Short mmCIF file of C-alpha atoms in Angstrom, two decimals:
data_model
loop_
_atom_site.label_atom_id
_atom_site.label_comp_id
_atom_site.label_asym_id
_atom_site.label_seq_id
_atom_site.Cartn_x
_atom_site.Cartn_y
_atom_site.Cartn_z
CA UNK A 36 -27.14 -26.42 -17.47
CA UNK A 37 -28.06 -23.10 -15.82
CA UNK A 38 -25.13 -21.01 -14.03
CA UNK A 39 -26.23 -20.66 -9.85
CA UNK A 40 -27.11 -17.98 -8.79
CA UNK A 41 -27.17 -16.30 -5.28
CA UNK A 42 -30.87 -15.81 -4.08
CA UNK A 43 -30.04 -12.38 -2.10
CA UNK A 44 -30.02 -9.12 -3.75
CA UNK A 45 -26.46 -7.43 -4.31
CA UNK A 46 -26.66 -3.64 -2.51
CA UNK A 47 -23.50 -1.28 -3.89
CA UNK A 48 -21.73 -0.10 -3.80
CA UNK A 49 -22.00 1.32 -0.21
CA UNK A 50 -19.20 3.60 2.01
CA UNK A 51 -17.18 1.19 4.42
CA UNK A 52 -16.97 2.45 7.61
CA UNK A 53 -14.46 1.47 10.81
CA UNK A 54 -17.69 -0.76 12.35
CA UNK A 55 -17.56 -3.20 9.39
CA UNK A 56 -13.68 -4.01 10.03
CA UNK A 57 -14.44 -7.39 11.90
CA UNK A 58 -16.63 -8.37 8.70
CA UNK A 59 -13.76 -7.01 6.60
CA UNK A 60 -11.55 -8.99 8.43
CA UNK A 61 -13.83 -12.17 7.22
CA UNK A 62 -13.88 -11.72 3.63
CA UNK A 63 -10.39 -10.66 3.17
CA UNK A 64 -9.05 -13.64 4.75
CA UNK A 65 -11.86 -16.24 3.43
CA UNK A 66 -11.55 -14.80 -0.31
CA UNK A 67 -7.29 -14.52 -0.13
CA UNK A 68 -7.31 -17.88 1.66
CA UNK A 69 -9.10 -19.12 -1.42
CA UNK A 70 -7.09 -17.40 -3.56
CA UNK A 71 -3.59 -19.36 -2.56
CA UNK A 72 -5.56 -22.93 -2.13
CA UNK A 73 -6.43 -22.29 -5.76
CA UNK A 74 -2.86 -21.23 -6.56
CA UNK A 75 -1.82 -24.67 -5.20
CA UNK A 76 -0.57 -23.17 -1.58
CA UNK A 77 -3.19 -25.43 0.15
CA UNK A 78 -1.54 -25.10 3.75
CA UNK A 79 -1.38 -21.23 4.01
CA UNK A 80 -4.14 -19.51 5.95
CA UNK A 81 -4.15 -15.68 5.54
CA UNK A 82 -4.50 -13.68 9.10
CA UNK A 83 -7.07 -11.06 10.01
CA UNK A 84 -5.82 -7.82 9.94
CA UNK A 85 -4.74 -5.62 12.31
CA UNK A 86 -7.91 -2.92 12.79
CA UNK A 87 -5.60 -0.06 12.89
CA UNK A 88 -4.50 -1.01 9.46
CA UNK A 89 -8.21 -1.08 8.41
CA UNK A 90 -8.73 2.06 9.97
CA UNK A 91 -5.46 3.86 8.35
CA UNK A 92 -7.05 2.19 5.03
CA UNK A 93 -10.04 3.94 5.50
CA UNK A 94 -9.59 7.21 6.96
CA UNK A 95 -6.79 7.87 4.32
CA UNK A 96 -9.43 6.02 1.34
CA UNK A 97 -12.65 8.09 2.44
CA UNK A 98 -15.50 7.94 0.09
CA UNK A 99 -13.13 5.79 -2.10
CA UNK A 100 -13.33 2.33 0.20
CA UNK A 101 -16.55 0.70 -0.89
CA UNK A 102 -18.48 -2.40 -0.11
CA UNK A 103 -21.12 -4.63 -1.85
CA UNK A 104 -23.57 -6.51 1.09
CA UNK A 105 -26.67 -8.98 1.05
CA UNK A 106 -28.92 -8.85 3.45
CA UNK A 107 -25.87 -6.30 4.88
CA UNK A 108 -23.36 -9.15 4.97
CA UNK A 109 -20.31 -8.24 2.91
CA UNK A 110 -19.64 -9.86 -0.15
CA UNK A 111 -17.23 -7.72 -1.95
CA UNK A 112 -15.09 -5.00 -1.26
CA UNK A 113 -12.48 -2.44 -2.82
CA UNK A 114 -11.16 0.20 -1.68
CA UNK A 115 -9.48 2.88 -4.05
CA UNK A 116 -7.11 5.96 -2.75
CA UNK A 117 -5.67 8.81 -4.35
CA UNK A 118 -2.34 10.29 -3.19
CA UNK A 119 -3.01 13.78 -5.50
CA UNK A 120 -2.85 12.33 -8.73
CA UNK A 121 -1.87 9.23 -7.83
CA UNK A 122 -4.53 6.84 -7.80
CA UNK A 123 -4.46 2.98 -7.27
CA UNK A 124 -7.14 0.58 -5.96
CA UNK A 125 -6.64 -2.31 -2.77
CA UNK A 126 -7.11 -4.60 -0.93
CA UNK A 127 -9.97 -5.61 -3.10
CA UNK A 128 -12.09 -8.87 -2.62
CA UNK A 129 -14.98 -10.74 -3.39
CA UNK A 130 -16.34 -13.93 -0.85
CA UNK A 131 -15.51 -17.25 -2.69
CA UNK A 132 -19.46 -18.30 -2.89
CA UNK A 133 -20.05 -14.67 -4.80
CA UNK A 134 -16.66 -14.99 -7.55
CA UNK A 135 -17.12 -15.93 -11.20
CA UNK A 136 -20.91 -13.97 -11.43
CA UNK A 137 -19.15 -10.21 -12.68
CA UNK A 138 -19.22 -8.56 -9.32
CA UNK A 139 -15.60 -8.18 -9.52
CA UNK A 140 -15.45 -6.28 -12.68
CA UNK A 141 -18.14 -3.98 -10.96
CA UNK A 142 -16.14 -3.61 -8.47
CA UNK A 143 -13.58 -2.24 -10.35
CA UNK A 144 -14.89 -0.19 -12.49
CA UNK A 145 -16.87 1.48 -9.47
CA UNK A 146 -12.92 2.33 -8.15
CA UNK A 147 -12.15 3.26 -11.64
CA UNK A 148 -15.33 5.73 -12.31
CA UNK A 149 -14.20 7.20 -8.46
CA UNK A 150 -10.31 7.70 -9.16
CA UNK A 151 -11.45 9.59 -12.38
CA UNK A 152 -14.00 11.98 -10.66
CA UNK A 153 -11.37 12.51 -8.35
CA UNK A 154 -8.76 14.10 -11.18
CA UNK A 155 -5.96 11.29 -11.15
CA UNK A 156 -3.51 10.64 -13.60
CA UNK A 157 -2.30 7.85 -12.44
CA UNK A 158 -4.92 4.44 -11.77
CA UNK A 159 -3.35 0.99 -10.88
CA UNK A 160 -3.30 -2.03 -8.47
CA UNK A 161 -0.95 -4.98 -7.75
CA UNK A 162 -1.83 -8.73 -8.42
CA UNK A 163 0.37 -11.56 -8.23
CA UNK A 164 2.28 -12.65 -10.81
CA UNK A 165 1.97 -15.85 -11.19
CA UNK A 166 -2.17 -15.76 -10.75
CA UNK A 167 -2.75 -15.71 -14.79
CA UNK A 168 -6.45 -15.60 -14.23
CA UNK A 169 -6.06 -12.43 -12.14
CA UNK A 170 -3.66 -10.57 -14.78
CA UNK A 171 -5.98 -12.02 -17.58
CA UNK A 172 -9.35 -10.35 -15.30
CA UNK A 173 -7.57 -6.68 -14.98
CA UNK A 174 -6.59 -6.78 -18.38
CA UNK A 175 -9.71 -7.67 -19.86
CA UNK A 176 -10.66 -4.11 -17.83
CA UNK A 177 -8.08 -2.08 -19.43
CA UNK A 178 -4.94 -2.53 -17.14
CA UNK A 179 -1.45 -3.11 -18.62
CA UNK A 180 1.22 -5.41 -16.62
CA UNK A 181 4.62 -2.86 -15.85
CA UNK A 182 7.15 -4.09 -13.46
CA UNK A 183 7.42 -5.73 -10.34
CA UNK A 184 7.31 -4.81 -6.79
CA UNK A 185 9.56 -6.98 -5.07
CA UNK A 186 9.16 -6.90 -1.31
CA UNK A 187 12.74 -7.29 0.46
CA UNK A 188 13.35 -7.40 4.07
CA UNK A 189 16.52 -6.59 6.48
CA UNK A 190 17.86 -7.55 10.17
CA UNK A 191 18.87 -4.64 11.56
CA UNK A 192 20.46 -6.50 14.39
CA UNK A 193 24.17 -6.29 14.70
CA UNK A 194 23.60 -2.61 12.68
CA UNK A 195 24.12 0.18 14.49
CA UNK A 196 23.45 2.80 11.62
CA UNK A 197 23.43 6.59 13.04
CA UNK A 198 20.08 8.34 12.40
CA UNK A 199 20.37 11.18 10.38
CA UNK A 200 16.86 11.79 9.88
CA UNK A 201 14.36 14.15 11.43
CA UNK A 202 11.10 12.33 12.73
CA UNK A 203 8.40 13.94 12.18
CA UNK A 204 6.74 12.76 15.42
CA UNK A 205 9.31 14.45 17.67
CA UNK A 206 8.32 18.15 16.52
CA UNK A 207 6.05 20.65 17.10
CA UNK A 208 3.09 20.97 15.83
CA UNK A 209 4.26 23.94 13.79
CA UNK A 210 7.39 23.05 13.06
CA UNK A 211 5.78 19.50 11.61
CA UNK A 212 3.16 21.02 9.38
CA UNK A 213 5.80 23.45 8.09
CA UNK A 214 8.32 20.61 7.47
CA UNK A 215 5.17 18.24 5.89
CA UNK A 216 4.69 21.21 3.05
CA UNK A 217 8.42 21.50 2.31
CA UNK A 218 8.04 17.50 1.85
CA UNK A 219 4.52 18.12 -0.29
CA UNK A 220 6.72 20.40 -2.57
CA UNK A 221 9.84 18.77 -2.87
CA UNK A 222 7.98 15.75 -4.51
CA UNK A 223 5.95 17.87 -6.69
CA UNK A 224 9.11 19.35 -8.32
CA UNK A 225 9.91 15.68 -9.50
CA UNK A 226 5.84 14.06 -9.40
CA UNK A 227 3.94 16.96 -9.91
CA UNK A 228 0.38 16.17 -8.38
CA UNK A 229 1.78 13.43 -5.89
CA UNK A 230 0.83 14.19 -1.97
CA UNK A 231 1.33 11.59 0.63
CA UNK A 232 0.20 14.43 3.35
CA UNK A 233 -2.72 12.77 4.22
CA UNK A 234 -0.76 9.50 4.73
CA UNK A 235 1.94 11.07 6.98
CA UNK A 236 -0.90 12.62 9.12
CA UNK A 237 -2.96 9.74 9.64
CA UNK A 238 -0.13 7.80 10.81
CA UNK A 239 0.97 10.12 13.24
CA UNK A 240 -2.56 10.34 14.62
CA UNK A 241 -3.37 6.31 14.29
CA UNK A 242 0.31 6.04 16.59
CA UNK A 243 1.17 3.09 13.82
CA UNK A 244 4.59 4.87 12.30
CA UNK A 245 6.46 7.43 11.56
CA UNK A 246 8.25 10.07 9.06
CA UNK A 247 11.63 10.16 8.71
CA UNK A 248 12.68 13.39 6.62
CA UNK A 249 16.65 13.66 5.07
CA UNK A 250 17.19 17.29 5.68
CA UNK A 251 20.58 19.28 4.36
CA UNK A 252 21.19 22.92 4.45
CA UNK A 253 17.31 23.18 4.86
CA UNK A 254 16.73 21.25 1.97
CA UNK A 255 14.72 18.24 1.98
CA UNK A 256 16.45 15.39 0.03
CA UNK A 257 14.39 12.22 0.76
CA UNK A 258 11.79 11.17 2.84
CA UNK A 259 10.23 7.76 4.15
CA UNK A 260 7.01 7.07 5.56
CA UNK A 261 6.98 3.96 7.71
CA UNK A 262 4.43 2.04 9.86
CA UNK A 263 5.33 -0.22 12.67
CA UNK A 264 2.07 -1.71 13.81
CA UNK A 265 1.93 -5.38 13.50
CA UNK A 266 -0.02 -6.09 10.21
CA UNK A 267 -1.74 -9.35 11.32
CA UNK A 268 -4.45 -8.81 14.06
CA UNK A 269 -2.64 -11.66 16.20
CA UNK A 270 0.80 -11.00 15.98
CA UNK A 271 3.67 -8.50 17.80
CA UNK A 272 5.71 -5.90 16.04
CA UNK A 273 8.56 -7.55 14.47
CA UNK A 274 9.21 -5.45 11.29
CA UNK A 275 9.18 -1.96 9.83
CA UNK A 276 7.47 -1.51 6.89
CA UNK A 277 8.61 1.25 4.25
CA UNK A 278 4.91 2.53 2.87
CA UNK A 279 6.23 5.96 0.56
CA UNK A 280 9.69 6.76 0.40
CA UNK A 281 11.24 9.38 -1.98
CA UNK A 282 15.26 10.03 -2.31
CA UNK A 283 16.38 13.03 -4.45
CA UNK A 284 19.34 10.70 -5.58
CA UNK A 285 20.48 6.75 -4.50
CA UNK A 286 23.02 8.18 -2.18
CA UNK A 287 20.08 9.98 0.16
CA UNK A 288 18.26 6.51 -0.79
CA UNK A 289 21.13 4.84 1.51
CA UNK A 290 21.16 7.58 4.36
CA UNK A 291 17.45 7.17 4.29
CA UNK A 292 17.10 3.45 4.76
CA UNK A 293 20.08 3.87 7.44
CA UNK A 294 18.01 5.85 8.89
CA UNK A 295 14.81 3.61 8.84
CA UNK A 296 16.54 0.69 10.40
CA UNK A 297 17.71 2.81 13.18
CA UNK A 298 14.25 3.67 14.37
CA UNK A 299 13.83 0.07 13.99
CA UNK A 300 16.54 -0.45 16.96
CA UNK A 301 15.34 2.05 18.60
CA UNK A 302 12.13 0.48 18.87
CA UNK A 303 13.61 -2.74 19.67
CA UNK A 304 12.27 -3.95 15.72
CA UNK A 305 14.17 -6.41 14.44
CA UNK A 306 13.48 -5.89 11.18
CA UNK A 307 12.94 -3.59 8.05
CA UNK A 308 11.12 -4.51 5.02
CA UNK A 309 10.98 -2.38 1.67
CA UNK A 310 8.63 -2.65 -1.44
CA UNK A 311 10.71 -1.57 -4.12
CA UNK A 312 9.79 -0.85 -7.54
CA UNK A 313 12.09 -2.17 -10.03
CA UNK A 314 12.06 1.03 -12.92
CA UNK A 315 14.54 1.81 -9.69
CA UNK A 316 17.18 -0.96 -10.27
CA UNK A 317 20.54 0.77 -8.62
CA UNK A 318 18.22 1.84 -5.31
CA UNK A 319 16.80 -2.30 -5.40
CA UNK A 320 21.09 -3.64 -6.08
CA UNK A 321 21.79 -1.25 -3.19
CA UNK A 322 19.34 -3.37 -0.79
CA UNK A 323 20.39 -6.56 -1.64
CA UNK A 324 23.92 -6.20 -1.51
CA UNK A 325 23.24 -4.69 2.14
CA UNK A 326 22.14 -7.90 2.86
CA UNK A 327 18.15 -7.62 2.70
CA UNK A 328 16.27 -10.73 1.41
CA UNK A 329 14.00 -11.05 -1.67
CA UNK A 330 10.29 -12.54 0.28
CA UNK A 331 7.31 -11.70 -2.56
CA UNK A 332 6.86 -10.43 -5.84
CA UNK A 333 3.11 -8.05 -6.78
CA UNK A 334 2.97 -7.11 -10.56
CA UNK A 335 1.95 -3.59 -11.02
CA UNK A 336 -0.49 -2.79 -13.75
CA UNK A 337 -1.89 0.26 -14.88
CA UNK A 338 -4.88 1.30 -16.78
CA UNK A 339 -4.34 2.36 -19.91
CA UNK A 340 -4.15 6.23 -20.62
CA UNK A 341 -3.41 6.69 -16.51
CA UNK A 342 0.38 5.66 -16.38
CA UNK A 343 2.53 6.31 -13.58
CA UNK A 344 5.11 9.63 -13.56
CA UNK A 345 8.54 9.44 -14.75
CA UNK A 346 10.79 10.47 -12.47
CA UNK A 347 14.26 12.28 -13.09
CA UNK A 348 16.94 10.42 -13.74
CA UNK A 349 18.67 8.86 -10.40
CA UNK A 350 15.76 9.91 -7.77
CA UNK A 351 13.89 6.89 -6.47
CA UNK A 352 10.15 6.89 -5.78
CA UNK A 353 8.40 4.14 -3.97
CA UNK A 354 4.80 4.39 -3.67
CA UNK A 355 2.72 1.40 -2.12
CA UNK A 356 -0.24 0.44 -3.41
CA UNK A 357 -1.03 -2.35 -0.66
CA UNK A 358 -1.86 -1.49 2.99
#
């Protein structure tokens, strides 16, 4: 028996741009809804997207978000970024009439050939962990499993934690572009290459977060970069989400996150949520003990020869690579 075959001619892969976010919006929830039907979650039905997530996604992926069309309907997507020389590839999807026929694993070596020209040292993606097939596909592509991101989540009401951080949005231009390179070289010292500038600017000018920078004696000891924009396209703002955070030790980890759920209040957000990485187990104890619930587990895999940095011992890193 022959294999189907689509009749249409792939195109790819192509730039996305912010006018395709609607048909975004209909294969990432078609192919993700499939995705957890398969995985035996039959009743869960994944939301659109908010646009201004899309857009961040974009704007801050550039040449690196890319889209495979027939007849210009799309039928796969990925979209790779590169933080310096950190690199990592998602959301990525293909529609569920277009899987099993090797578009995926042109896909990703499309984001992989990118990343490279690009000068990263670092290329990887999430996948959940219990989706063997998944882990099997990346690994057949060169990717090693490493350890999980665990995303916890917080109440901040009843808190009232004092805000010790500086917020980026609240300074002058000047005095924010000066305080955004101090950031830039403060994580170089411990990831040389890493830069989330482009990710602190485009939230500021998307009005979807915010910075909050640990300052002492001029010194920067941590950072966080958070959005507050509902994720779903239908639904309010009803949590913070922690996107890049770096602590030069767990102590500014805690002032930090204190710090984070006070915007929260501010805001009238009733709650923070935090994708840690476990290589950082005392900053991940520190969260749960404070109360914040364990809600989903990603595996993070890397492709081989493009690890991710070490840091010193006792600094915490957390890097997203979801949107």
């Amino acid at each position: 028996m022959k294999m189907w075959r689509p009749d249409r001619q792939l195109v790819g892969p192509r730039p996305l741009v912010e006018r395709d976010i609607p048909r975004l919006n209909r294969v990432f929830s078609e192919a993700f809804t499939d995705r957890y039907r398969r995985d035996g979650l039959v009743g869960v039905r994944v939301p659109a997207l908010n646009p201004d997530v899309w857009r961040y996604a974009l704007r801050d992926a550039k040449e690196g978000a890319m889209a495979w069309v027939d007849d210009d309907a799309i039928v796969g997507f990925n979209i790779a970024h590169h933080s310096g020389t950190e690199g990592w590839m998602g959301p990525l999807a293909v529609r569920p009439d277009r899987q099993g026929l090797g578009l995926g694993a042109s896909m990703v070596r499309s984001a992989i050939e990118w990343l490279e020209s690009e000068g990263v040292r670092t290329i990887g993606l999430e996948t959940m962990p219990r989706t063997v097939d998944n882990i099997g596909f990346y690994s057949r592509l060169g990717f090693v499993p490493g350890h999980l991101t665990i995303t916890v989540s917080g109440d901040v009401v009843g808190r009232a934690p004092r805000d010790r951080a500086v917020r980026l949005s609240r300074l002058p231009a000047g005095e924010r572009d000066e305080l955004l390179a101090t950031c830039r070289d403060r994580l170089q010292r411990s990831a040389p290459g890493y830069d989330f500038t482009r990710e602190h600017v485009l939230t500021e000018e998307l009005h979807i977060g915010d910075t909050s920078v640990l300052e002492e004696h001029g010194t920067v000891r941590g950072f966080a970069l958070w959005h507050a924009a509902p994720l779903a396209e239908t639904r309010g703002s009803d949590e913070i989400r922690v996107l890049k955070l770096f602590a030069d030790s767990v102590e500014s980890f805690e002032r930090l996150v204190a710090s984070v759920e006070a915007a929260a209040a501010k805001l009238r957000i009733r709650r923070v949520a935090v994708r840690c990485q476990t290589q950082h187990p005392a900053s991940y104890q520190f969260l749960i003990q404070r109360g914040y619930r364990v809600r989903w587990t990603d595996l993070r895999m890397t492709l081989e020869g493009y690890p991710e940095v070490v840091l010193p011992e006792g600094e915490v890193l957390y890097s997203n690579w979801e949107i």
